[in-house]
Every structure is written in structure tokens, then in C-alpha cells.
Amino acid sequence: MNKLASRYQWLLTSILFFVILAIYLCIGSVSIPLHDVAGLFLGYLTHGSQYAAEHYPLANAIIAHIRLPRACAAILAGGALALAGACSQGLFKNPLASPDILGISAGSSFAAIVAIVTGISASSLGGLPLFTTMGALASAALVYLLATKSAQQGLFIILAGLAVSSLLGGLTMGVLLTAQQYEVSEFVFWTMGGLDSRIWQQLLWPTPIILIAAVILLRHGQILNLLALGEQNAHGMGVNVKRSRLLLLGLTTLLTAMAIAVAGPIGFIGLIVPHLVRLVLGPDNRRLLPFSAVFGALFLLLCDLLARTVIAPNELKTGIITAVIGGIYFIVLLIRSQYKGITQ
């Protein structure tokens, strides 16, 4: 594709991004006019926070302290999950692969129930996200250690991931049996995934990690392309296959763990978004990875907007919206595949 067409695609994507973000900030149980949102941001930039708060008190209270941190959380988590999904699909040469193969969700769920039962989640604002991150990273490390000695590393990573996920799932159920009713309820709500009540302090430490990991991963698009040709071909072209695979798996794990820390275990984004982007733009990871990140952010913004407005003034959990959309998408995909098989 020529550079001019690529620039037009990025221009249209950027316009779409800012339009959806503006709609997200304006619409909710309390609607804020677009000119008030624009005036608030302009006031912050030109005269500072005190001026903006005095001249736009309602917009400042709702946008700056409620909707904007929530929007940033959606952008970070959606982009990280879609980017991790695109990378895992390229690594495993399977357009329906997901980061969950590495046991990340199972590790974070087990760590979450431990944090809830021990009271760590209640005693510290960052206790639950920190524990879930540690659990996700530890389970992924265990999966890789189990598979690292195998010649067929890709296959054994999948098998090890299934085994570790099953083990941690059983342990999680065991801990739930000993938990109090309110602890079980807290865990169930966490597993639904959501962006409600997000504040700036909760984004302080995941944000730089997501940004750094994303930048490094985006620079490895060509290496992912070479790995897709086969390990022997990639090695012949100068790629250190083992080191590159380990780095990409590590970045995938880190992005998914940080997304879970920000938004909980929201599903399907790492599956749907890269799959759709690949259908439109093709398999070149140099384009697939960045576009997947952007559209992952947009997808989660739209899902969270639906969660906030569909039964306003009450809210749905964002993970419910993504699960419903993801389920419908894969049912349609399955029916379409069966229909093609019958007609051919």
C-alpha cells in the first residue's frame, strides 16, 4: 500500500478517535454540551485548573474527575488488550488465539480472590490491581518455564497454559468455598470487568508500563512477520528466534496484566479487534499492530459508553457488553463458515 493511502487511513482513524472520545465525554446520565467540554479543556490549557473550575463547574466536576479518567482507562486497557491479542495471534499463527493461552486470566483471578479474602483489597486502593498483576505475571512465567525445554515450544506453551489455568481455576474455587458472602460478591463483580469508579491515582503506575511495552512491541512488527514464515526461515534471515519469542511473549503478558490491573478481566477484545483489523488491512504486523491498538481503544470506549447509557442512570459492567458483542460475533462467524462449507 502506498504512503498516501496509509496517511489517509491514519487521518480518518484519528478523526474517528476524537469524535468518539468527544461523544463519550458529553453523553451520560448527566449530559454536558460539547462547547462546555471544549471550553473546559481550553480553560485548562490557557488559564489553568482554577479558571476552568470556576467558569465550568459542572463540566469540571463530571469530566475532569469522573469521565476523563474512565476514558483514559478504557483507552489504555482496550489498546493493550488488542495489541497483546494481535501479537499472540502472530506468535501462535492462529487468528483466534488470545493472551489467555498463557494462563494470565487464571493467574490474575486466583490472586484477586487471595487479595479479597485476606483483606488486602479493602486496606489499600492499589492492593487488588497490584495482586492481580503479580498473579498474571507469575502464572505466565510458570507456563513458559514448563514449555521452554520443548522443541515444539508453541504447542507446549498452549498445553502448559491449559494445565496451569485448570490448576489455578480449581484453587480459586477452593478459596471461594471458604470466603464470606460479601467476599464472593466482590470477586464476582471483579470478574465481570469494568471501568466504573476509576480515578487518576489508579492509572499512575500501569500507564507508563503499558506505553513502554506498547512502543517496544510496535517496533517488532517485522520480526513477527519473519516468525510467521517459520522458525528456520526466520533464523536464516538473522532473527534470534528464541530471544525474540521470549521478548514478545513477555510483552504480551505485561500488556495483558496491566490491562487487567486497569479494567479487570475484560474478555474478547484481544480476539475480536485484531481479527477484524486483519480482515480489513491484511496480515502485515507493521500495520496490524498499531491499528489493532487504536481500534481496541475505540472498541472499549464504545462498549463502556453503552454500559453507562443503556440503562441510565444505572450502569452495566463493561465486561458484560464486550462478552455479548463477542459472543454474537463468533456465532455469526461460525454460521458464516458453516454456510461457506455447505455451498462449496
Short mmCIF file of C-alpha atoms in Angstrom, two decimals:
data_model
loop_
_atom_site.label_atom_id
_atom_site.label_comp_id
_atom_site.label_asym_id
_atom_site.label_seq_id
_atom_site.Cartn_x
_atom_site.Cartn_y
_atom_site.Cartn_z
CA MET A 1 0.00 0.00 0.00
CA ASN A 2 1.39 3.45 -0.91
CA LYS A 3 2.22 6.05 1.71
CA LEU A 4 -0.57 8.42 0.66
CA ALA A 5 -3.29 5.80 1.23
CA SER A 6 -1.74 4.90 4.59
CA ARG A 7 -1.77 8.56 5.63
CA TYR A 8 -5.44 8.88 4.69
CA GLN A 9 -6.24 5.80 6.78
CA TRP A 10 -4.46 7.25 9.80
CA LEU A 11 -6.15 10.63 9.28
CA LEU A 12 -9.62 9.05 9.16
CA THR A 13 -8.80 6.88 12.17
CA SER A 14 -7.62 9.92 14.15
CA ILE A 15 -10.79 11.87 13.30
CA LEU A 16 -12.93 8.87 14.30
CA PHE A 17 -11.00 8.54 17.56
CA PHE A 18 -11.57 12.16 18.61
CA VAL A 19 -15.24 12.10 17.57
CA ILE A 20 -15.92 9.00 19.69
CA LEU A 21 -13.95 10.45 22.61
CA ALA A 22 -15.99 13.69 22.41
CA ILE A 23 -19.26 11.74 22.37
CA TYR A 24 -18.03 9.64 25.31
CA LEU A 25 -17.26 12.75 27.38
CA CYS A 26 -20.53 14.52 26.53
CA ILE A 27 -23.06 11.71 26.96
CA GLY A 28 -24.08 10.08 30.23
CA SER A 29 -26.69 10.24 32.97
CA VAL A 30 -25.86 13.97 33.00
CA SER A 31 -25.28 15.39 29.52
CA ILE A 32 -22.55 18.02 29.05
CA PRO A 33 -22.75 20.29 25.96
CA LEU A 34 -19.84 19.95 23.58
CA HIS A 35 -18.98 23.67 23.84
CA ASP A 36 -18.67 23.30 27.63
CA VAL A 37 -16.28 20.35 27.19
CA ALA A 38 -14.22 22.32 24.66
CA GLY A 39 -14.27 25.40 26.91
CA LEU A 40 -13.13 23.32 29.89
CA PHE A 41 -10.11 21.93 28.05
CA LEU A 42 -9.27 25.32 26.56
CA GLY A 43 -9.52 26.90 30.01
CA TYR A 44 -7.15 24.29 31.45
CA LEU A 45 -4.63 24.92 28.66
CA THR A 46 -4.74 28.73 28.66
CA HIS A 47 -5.57 29.80 32.23
CA GLY A 48 -5.08 26.77 34.46
CA SER A 49 -7.28 24.46 36.52
CA GLN A 50 -8.68 27.13 38.85
CA TYR A 51 -10.05 29.21 35.96
CA ALA A 52 -11.58 26.13 34.31
CA ALA A 53 -13.21 25.01 37.57
CA GLU A 54 -14.69 28.47 38.22
CA HIS A 55 -16.12 29.00 34.72
CA TYR A 56 -17.25 25.42 34.03
CA PRO A 57 -18.02 23.94 37.48
CA LEU A 58 -20.39 21.16 36.31
CA ALA A 59 -18.21 20.11 33.38
CA ASN A 60 -15.12 20.18 35.59
CA ALA A 61 -16.72 18.03 38.28
CA ILE A 62 -18.01 15.40 35.84
CA ILE A 63 -15.43 15.44 33.03
CA ALA A 64 -12.15 16.03 34.84
CA HIS A 65 -12.83 13.79 37.82
CA ILE A 66 -15.16 11.06 36.53
CA ARG A 67 -15.40 10.62 32.76
CA LEU A 68 -11.90 11.58 31.62
CA PRO A 69 -10.02 9.15 33.93
CA ARG A 70 -12.53 6.48 32.95
CA ALA A 71 -11.97 7.26 29.25
CA CYS A 72 -8.20 7.07 29.73
CA ALA A 73 -8.61 3.72 31.48
CA ALA A 74 -10.68 2.44 28.53
CA ILE A 75 -8.09 3.67 26.02
CA LEU A 76 -5.21 2.08 27.93
CA ALA A 77 -6.92 -1.26 28.63
CA GLY A 78 -8.55 -1.62 25.21
CA GLY A 79 -5.39 -0.71 23.34
CA ALA A 80 -3.23 -3.01 25.48
CA LEU A 81 -5.57 -6.00 25.13
CA ALA A 82 -5.95 -5.62 21.36
CA LEU A 83 -2.20 -5.19 20.89
CA ALA A 84 -1.47 -8.23 23.05
CA GLY A 85 -4.09 -10.22 21.11
CA ALA A 86 -2.58 -9.28 17.75
CA CYS A 87 0.89 -10.28 18.97
CA SER A 88 -0.27 -13.64 20.37
CA GLN A 89 -2.14 -14.43 17.14
CA GLY A 90 1.01 -13.72 15.18
CA LEU A 91 3.21 -15.75 17.52
CA PHE A 92 0.96 -18.81 17.51
CA LYS A 93 -0.02 -18.40 13.83
CA ASN A 94 -3.67 -18.62 14.81
CA PRO A 95 -6.08 -15.73 14.09
CA LEU A 96 -8.27 -16.86 17.00
CA ALA A 97 -5.51 -17.10 19.62
CA SER A 98 -5.66 -14.89 22.70
CA PRO A 99 -3.40 -13.91 25.61
CA ASP A 100 -5.48 -16.18 27.85
CA ILE A 101 -3.48 -19.08 26.37
CA LEU A 102 -0.65 -18.06 28.72
CA GLY A 103 -2.80 -18.54 31.84
CA ILE A 104 -2.88 -14.81 32.52
CA SER A 105 -6.58 -14.53 33.41
CA ALA A 106 -6.42 -17.61 35.65
CA GLY A 107 -3.40 -16.21 37.50
CA SER A 108 -5.00 -12.81 37.99
CA SER A 109 -8.28 -14.38 39.19
CA PHE A 110 -6.51 -16.52 41.77
CA ALA A 111 -4.51 -13.51 43.00
CA ALA A 112 -7.71 -11.44 43.13
CA ILE A 113 -9.56 -13.85 45.41
CA VAL A 114 -6.50 -14.14 47.66
CA ALA A 115 -6.33 -10.32 47.93
CA ILE A 116 -10.05 -10.12 48.68
CA VAL A 117 -10.13 -12.90 51.28
CA THR A 118 -7.03 -11.64 53.10
CA GLY A 119 -8.42 -8.09 53.23
CA ILE A 120 -5.61 -6.57 51.14
CA SER A 121 -8.05 -5.21 48.55
CA ALA A 122 -10.01 -3.36 51.25
CA SER A 123 -6.99 -1.94 53.06
CA SER A 124 -5.29 -0.39 50.02
CA LEU A 125 -6.60 1.29 46.86
CA GLY A 126 -3.92 -0.32 44.73
CA GLY A 127 -3.83 -3.66 46.55
CA LEU A 128 -6.16 -5.56 44.20
CA PRO A 129 -4.62 -4.29 40.92
CA LEU A 130 -1.10 -4.97 42.22
CA PHE A 131 -2.00 -8.51 43.34
CA THR A 132 -3.74 -9.33 40.06
CA THR A 133 -0.73 -8.08 38.11
CA MET A 134 1.65 -10.22 40.17
CA GLY A 135 -0.62 -13.26 39.73
CA ALA A 136 -0.85 -12.78 35.97
CA LEU A 137 2.91 -12.41 35.56
CA ALA A 138 3.68 -15.36 37.85
CA SER A 139 1.30 -17.72 36.04
CA ALA A 140 2.65 -16.69 32.63
CA ALA A 141 6.23 -17.22 33.85
CA LEU A 142 5.29 -20.70 35.10
CA VAL A 143 3.70 -21.56 31.75
CA TYR A 144 6.80 -20.50 29.86
CA LEU A 145 9.14 -22.38 32.22
CA LEU A 146 7.11 -25.56 31.72
CA ALA A 147 7.32 -25.24 27.94
CA THR A 148 10.75 -23.72 27.44
CA LYS A 149 12.66 -27.03 27.10
CA SER A 150 10.41 -28.40 24.38
CA ALA A 151 11.39 -28.40 20.73
CA GLN A 152 7.76 -27.63 19.80
CA GLN A 153 7.60 -24.64 22.09
CA GLY A 154 4.44 -23.08 20.60
CA LEU A 155 2.37 -26.24 21.10
CA PHE A 156 3.69 -26.88 24.61
CA ILE A 157 3.01 -23.29 25.68
CA ILE A 158 -0.66 -23.84 24.78
CA LEU A 159 -0.78 -27.16 26.67
CA ALA A 160 1.05 -25.70 29.68
CA GLY A 161 -1.30 -22.72 29.65
CA LEU A 162 -4.33 -25.00 29.73
CA ALA A 163 -2.83 -27.06 32.58
CA VAL A 164 -1.90 -24.03 34.70
CA SER A 165 -5.28 -22.38 34.03
CA SER A 166 -7.08 -25.54 35.15
CA LEU A 167 -4.96 -25.78 38.30
CA LEU A 168 -5.44 -22.14 39.25
CA GLY A 169 -9.15 -22.33 38.43
CA GLY A 170 -9.52 -25.22 40.87
CA LEU A 171 -7.57 -23.36 43.57
CA THR A 172 -9.74 -20.28 43.03
CA MET A 173 -12.91 -22.31 43.50
CA GLY A 174 -11.42 -23.85 46.64
CA VAL A 175 -10.67 -20.43 48.16
CA LEU A 176 -14.18 -19.23 47.24
CA LEU A 177 -15.69 -22.05 49.31
CA THR A 178 -14.03 -20.62 52.42
CA ALA A 179 -14.86 -16.98 51.65
CA GLN A 180 -17.59 -14.86 53.18
CA GLN A 181 -20.65 -13.93 51.11
CA TYR A 182 -19.57 -10.31 50.60
CA GLU A 183 -16.10 -11.51 49.52
CA VAL A 184 -17.65 -13.84 46.94
CA SER A 185 -19.80 -10.96 45.67
CA GLU A 186 -16.77 -8.68 45.36
CA PHE A 187 -14.89 -11.34 43.41
CA VAL A 188 -17.84 -11.97 41.08
CA PHE A 189 -18.16 -8.24 40.33
CA TRP A 190 -14.42 -8.04 39.68
CA THR A 191 -14.52 -10.96 37.21
CA MET A 192 -17.18 -9.13 35.16
CA GLY A 193 -14.64 -6.44 34.28
CA GLY A 194 -15.50 -2.77 34.38
CA LEU A 195 -14.28 0.81 34.41
CA ASP A 196 -16.64 2.29 36.97
CA SER A 197 -15.16 4.43 39.76
CA ARG A 198 -11.78 4.74 38.05
CA ILE A 199 -9.69 7.65 39.35
CA TRP A 200 -6.39 9.17 38.23
CA GLN A 201 -4.40 7.54 41.06
CA GLN A 202 -5.31 4.06 39.78
CA LEU A 203 -3.72 4.84 36.40
CA LEU A 204 -0.42 6.22 37.67
CA TRP A 205 1.66 3.04 37.63
CA PRO A 206 0.01 0.97 34.85
CA THR A 207 0.17 3.85 32.31
CA PRO A 208 3.97 4.13 31.83
CA ILE A 209 4.33 0.33 31.76
CA ILE A 210 1.65 -0.02 29.06
CA LEU A 211 3.15 2.78 26.97
CA ILE A 212 6.72 1.47 27.17
CA ALA A 213 5.67 -2.14 26.44
CA ALA A 214 3.48 -0.98 23.54
CA VAL A 215 6.29 1.07 21.95
CA ILE A 216 8.72 -1.86 22.18
CA LEU A 217 6.16 -4.29 20.74
CA LEU A 218 5.26 -1.98 17.87
CA ARG A 219 8.92 -1.89 16.86
CA HIS A 220 8.89 -5.69 16.45
CA GLY A 221 6.22 -5.89 13.74
CA GLN A 222 8.70 -7.01 11.09
CA ILE A 223 10.14 -9.68 13.40
CA LEU A 224 6.62 -11.05 13.89
CA ASN A 225 6.29 -11.17 10.09
CA LEU A 226 9.51 -13.16 9.82
CA LEU A 227 8.48 -15.56 12.61
CA ALA A 228 5.27 -16.24 10.68
CA LEU A 229 7.42 -17.69 7.88
CA GLY A 230 8.66 -20.43 10.21
CA GLU A 231 11.44 -20.60 12.78
CA GLN A 232 14.04 -21.92 10.32
CA ASN A 233 13.31 -19.20 7.76
CA ALA A 234 13.34 -16.51 10.46
CA HIS A 235 16.65 -17.80 11.80
CA GLY A 236 18.08 -17.77 8.27
CA MET A 237 17.12 -14.10 7.97
CA GLY A 238 19.08 -13.18 11.09
CA VAL A 239 16.36 -13.38 13.75
CA ASN A 240 17.27 -14.78 17.15
CA VAL A 241 14.11 -16.86 17.34
CA LYS A 242 14.29 -17.93 20.97
CA ARG A 243 15.10 -14.46 22.31
CA SER A 244 12.52 -12.76 20.08
CA ARG A 245 9.79 -15.22 21.05
CA LEU A 246 10.58 -14.78 24.75
CA LEU A 247 10.54 -10.97 24.43
CA LEU A 248 7.24 -10.94 22.53
CA LEU A 249 5.62 -13.34 24.98
CA GLY A 250 6.85 -11.19 27.86
CA LEU A 251 5.45 -8.02 26.31
CA THR A 252 2.13 -9.74 25.58
CA THR A 253 1.91 -10.91 29.17
CA LEU A 254 2.85 -7.49 30.56
CA LEU A 255 0.28 -5.65 28.44
CA THR A 256 -2.49 -8.08 29.39
CA ALA A 257 -1.58 -7.96 33.08
CA MET A 258 -1.62 -4.15 33.07
CA ALA A 259 -4.96 -4.11 31.25
CA ILE A 260 -6.41 -6.43 33.91
CA ALA A 261 -4.99 -4.13 36.60
CA VAL A 262 -6.79 -1.18 34.99
CA ALA A 263 -10.13 -2.73 33.98
CA GLY A 264 -10.37 -6.26 35.36
CA PRO A 265 -10.58 -9.38 33.15
CA ILE A 266 -12.49 -7.90 30.19
CA GLY A 267 -12.74 -10.54 27.51
CA PHE A 268 -12.94 -10.80 23.72
CA ILE A 269 -11.11 -7.55 22.85
CA GLY A 270 -7.86 -9.42 22.25
CA LEU A 271 -9.76 -11.80 19.96
CA ILE A 272 -12.26 -9.65 18.06
CA VAL A 273 -10.33 -6.48 17.28
CA PRO A 274 -7.13 -7.98 15.77
CA HIS A 275 -9.25 -10.48 13.82
CA LEU A 276 -11.37 -7.70 12.27
CA VAL A 277 -8.37 -5.46 11.59
CA ARG A 278 -6.58 -8.36 9.89
CA LEU A 279 -9.60 -8.95 7.62
CA VAL A 280 -9.50 -5.30 6.51
CA LEU A 281 -5.77 -4.48 6.42
CA GLY A 282 -4.17 -7.87 5.90
CA PRO A 283 -1.62 -9.81 7.96
CA ASP A 284 1.34 -7.37 7.84
CA ASN A 285 2.12 -6.84 11.54
CA ARG A 286 3.77 -3.49 10.87
CA ARG A 287 0.26 -2.16 10.20
CA LEU A 288 -1.80 -4.70 12.07
CA LEU A 289 -0.27 -3.98 15.48
CA PRO A 290 -0.76 -0.17 15.61
CA PHE A 291 -4.24 -0.26 14.06
CA SER A 292 -5.26 -3.04 16.47
CA ALA A 293 -4.16 -0.90 19.42
CA VAL A 294 -6.14 2.13 18.22
CA PHE A 295 -9.31 0.20 17.38
CA GLY A 296 -9.05 -1.76 20.63
CA ALA A 297 -9.14 1.56 22.49
CA LEU A 298 -12.10 2.73 20.40
CA PHE A 299 -13.96 -0.56 20.88
CA LEU A 300 -13.67 -0.43 24.68
CA LEU A 301 -14.66 3.27 24.70
CA LEU A 302 -17.84 2.41 22.79
CA CYS A 303 -18.59 -0.61 24.98
CA ASP A 304 -18.16 1.46 28.14
CA LEU A 305 -20.36 4.19 26.68
CA LEU A 306 -23.08 1.58 26.13
CA ALA A 307 -22.56 0.27 29.67
CA ARG A 308 -23.05 3.79 31.07
CA THR A 309 -26.08 4.76 29.00
CA VAL A 310 -28.15 1.70 28.05
CA ILE A 311 -29.96 1.55 31.44
CA ALA A 312 -29.05 5.06 32.70
CA PRO A 313 -28.93 6.27 35.43
CA ASN A 314 -27.85 2.74 36.38
CA GLU A 315 -24.86 1.05 34.76
CA LEU A 316 -23.94 -2.32 33.34
CA LYS A 317 -20.48 -3.79 33.77
CA THR A 318 -18.42 -3.15 30.65
CA GLY A 319 -17.33 -6.79 30.53
CA ILE A 320 -20.97 -7.80 30.01
CA ILE A 321 -21.16 -5.63 26.88
CA THR A 322 -17.91 -6.99 25.42
CA ALA A 323 -18.99 -10.57 26.19
CA VAL A 324 -22.36 -10.14 24.45
CA ILE A 325 -20.81 -8.48 21.37
CA GLY A 326 -18.02 -11.07 21.28
CA GLY A 327 -20.45 -13.97 21.57
CA ILE A 328 -22.67 -12.61 18.78
CA TYR A 329 -19.64 -12.00 16.55
CA PHE A 330 -18.35 -15.54 16.90
CA ILE A 331 -21.80 -17.08 16.41
CA VAL A 332 -22.12 -15.12 13.14
CA LEU A 333 -18.58 -16.17 12.18
CA LEU A 334 -19.40 -19.82 12.89
CA ILE A 335 -22.66 -19.74 10.89
CA ARG A 336 -20.88 -18.00 8.01
CA SER A 337 -18.09 -20.60 7.99
CA GLN A 338 -20.61 -23.47 8.00
CA TYR A 339 -22.62 -21.85 5.20
CA LYS A 340 -19.49 -21.48 3.07
CA GLY A 341 -18.63 -25.11 3.70
CA ILE A 342 -22.07 -26.25 2.56
CA THR A 343 -22.13 -24.12 -0.61
CA GLN A 344 -18.62 -25.03 -1.75
#
